[in-house]
Amino acid sequence: MKIGLTYDLKSDWVWKPTDPKDANAELDKPKTVDELSAALEAGGHDVVRIGGLKNLVNLLPNLEVDIVFNICEGL
């Protein structure tokens, strides 16, 4: 099965002066995405790392996956 993986990385958060200190607390580290991808691949699946909303919108016209595993917590 070809699995699309959506996620929001802490490092991609664009800070605004009004954001609380923990504004990106629910977002993921690259290690989390790496380990989740590895686990899905160990199960015999192909993983397409999509990333967040902007990447998803840009990829949609040509995105061919069977299912999306969503761990997004941002926009």
Short mmCIF file of C-alpha atoms in Angstrom, two decimals:
data_model
loop_
_atom_site.label_atom_id
_atom_site.label_comp_id
_atom_site.label_asym_id
_atom_site.label_seq_id
_atom_site.Cartn_x
_atom_site.Cartn_y
_atom_site.Cartn_z
CA MET A 1 0.00 0.00 0.00
CA LYS A 2 1.22 3.51 -0.77
CA ILE A 3 0.74 5.70 2.32
CA GLY A 4 0.93 9.49 2.28
CA LEU A 5 2.24 10.91 5.56
CA THR A 6 1.17 14.40 6.59
CA TYR A 7 2.86 16.15 9.50
CA ASP A 8 3.87 19.57 10.79
CA LEU A 9 7.45 20.06 11.94
CA LYS A 10 8.39 22.27 14.86
CA SER A 11 11.14 23.77 12.72
CA ASP A 12 8.60 24.93 10.10
CA TRP A 13 6.60 27.01 12.59
CA VAL A 14 6.74 30.72 11.75
CA TRP A 15 6.75 32.57 15.05
CA LYS A 16 4.64 35.69 15.53
CA PRO A 17 5.20 38.15 18.38
CA THR A 18 1.79 37.26 19.82
CA ASP A 19 2.42 33.49 19.90
CA PRO A 20 2.62 31.83 23.31
CA LYS A 21 5.91 30.12 24.15
CA ASP A 22 4.38 26.70 23.55
CA ALA A 23 2.69 27.55 20.23
CA ASN A 24 4.48 24.73 18.41
CA ALA A 25 4.40 22.22 21.28
CA GLU A 26 2.14 19.77 19.44
CA LEU A 27 4.23 19.81 16.26
CA ASP A 28 6.70 17.05 15.47
CA LYS A 29 10.45 16.63 15.36
CA PRO A 30 12.06 15.11 12.25
CA LYS A 31 12.97 12.03 14.32
CA THR A 32 9.26 11.33 14.90
CA VAL A 33 8.56 11.44 11.17
CA ASP A 34 11.60 9.25 10.45
CA GLU A 35 10.55 6.62 12.98
CA LEU A 36 6.92 6.58 11.85
CA SER A 37 8.00 6.24 8.22
CA ALA A 38 10.36 3.41 9.14
CA ALA A 39 7.60 1.58 11.02
CA LEU A 40 5.18 1.84 8.09
CA GLU A 41 7.88 0.71 5.67
CA ALA A 42 8.76 -2.22 7.94
CA GLY A 43 5.14 -3.26 7.52
CA GLY A 44 5.71 -3.50 3.77
CA HIS A 45 4.27 -0.13 2.76
CA ASP A 46 5.67 2.63 0.57
CA VAL A 47 5.63 6.00 2.33
CA VAL A 48 5.28 9.35 0.60
CA ARG A 49 6.28 12.14 2.98
CA ILE A 50 3.89 14.96 2.25
CA GLY A 51 4.45 17.34 5.12
CA GLY A 52 2.00 20.07 6.01
CA LEU A 53 -0.88 21.87 4.32
CA LYS A 54 1.13 23.90 1.81
CA ASN A 55 3.00 20.83 0.60
CA LEU A 56 -0.21 18.84 0.42
CA VAL A 57 -1.94 21.47 -1.72
CA ASN A 58 1.06 21.68 -4.06
CA LEU A 59 1.27 17.89 -4.41
CA LEU A 60 -2.46 17.19 -4.83
CA PRO A 61 -2.62 17.37 -8.64
CA ASN A 62 -0.14 14.49 -8.97
CA LEU A 63 -0.38 12.77 -5.59
CA GLU A 64 -1.08 9.07 -5.93
CA VAL A 65 -1.50 7.36 -2.57
CA ASP A 66 -3.93 4.77 -1.29
CA ILE A 67 -4.43 6.37 2.10
CA VAL A 68 -3.11 9.29 4.16
CA PHE A 69 -1.75 8.88 7.68
CA ASN A 70 -2.28 12.30 9.24
CA ILE A 71 -0.38 13.53 12.29
CA CYS A 72 -0.74 17.24 11.47
CA GLU A 73 -1.39 19.51 14.43
CA GLY A 74 -0.87 22.88 12.74
CA LEU A 75 -2.92 24.63 10.09
#
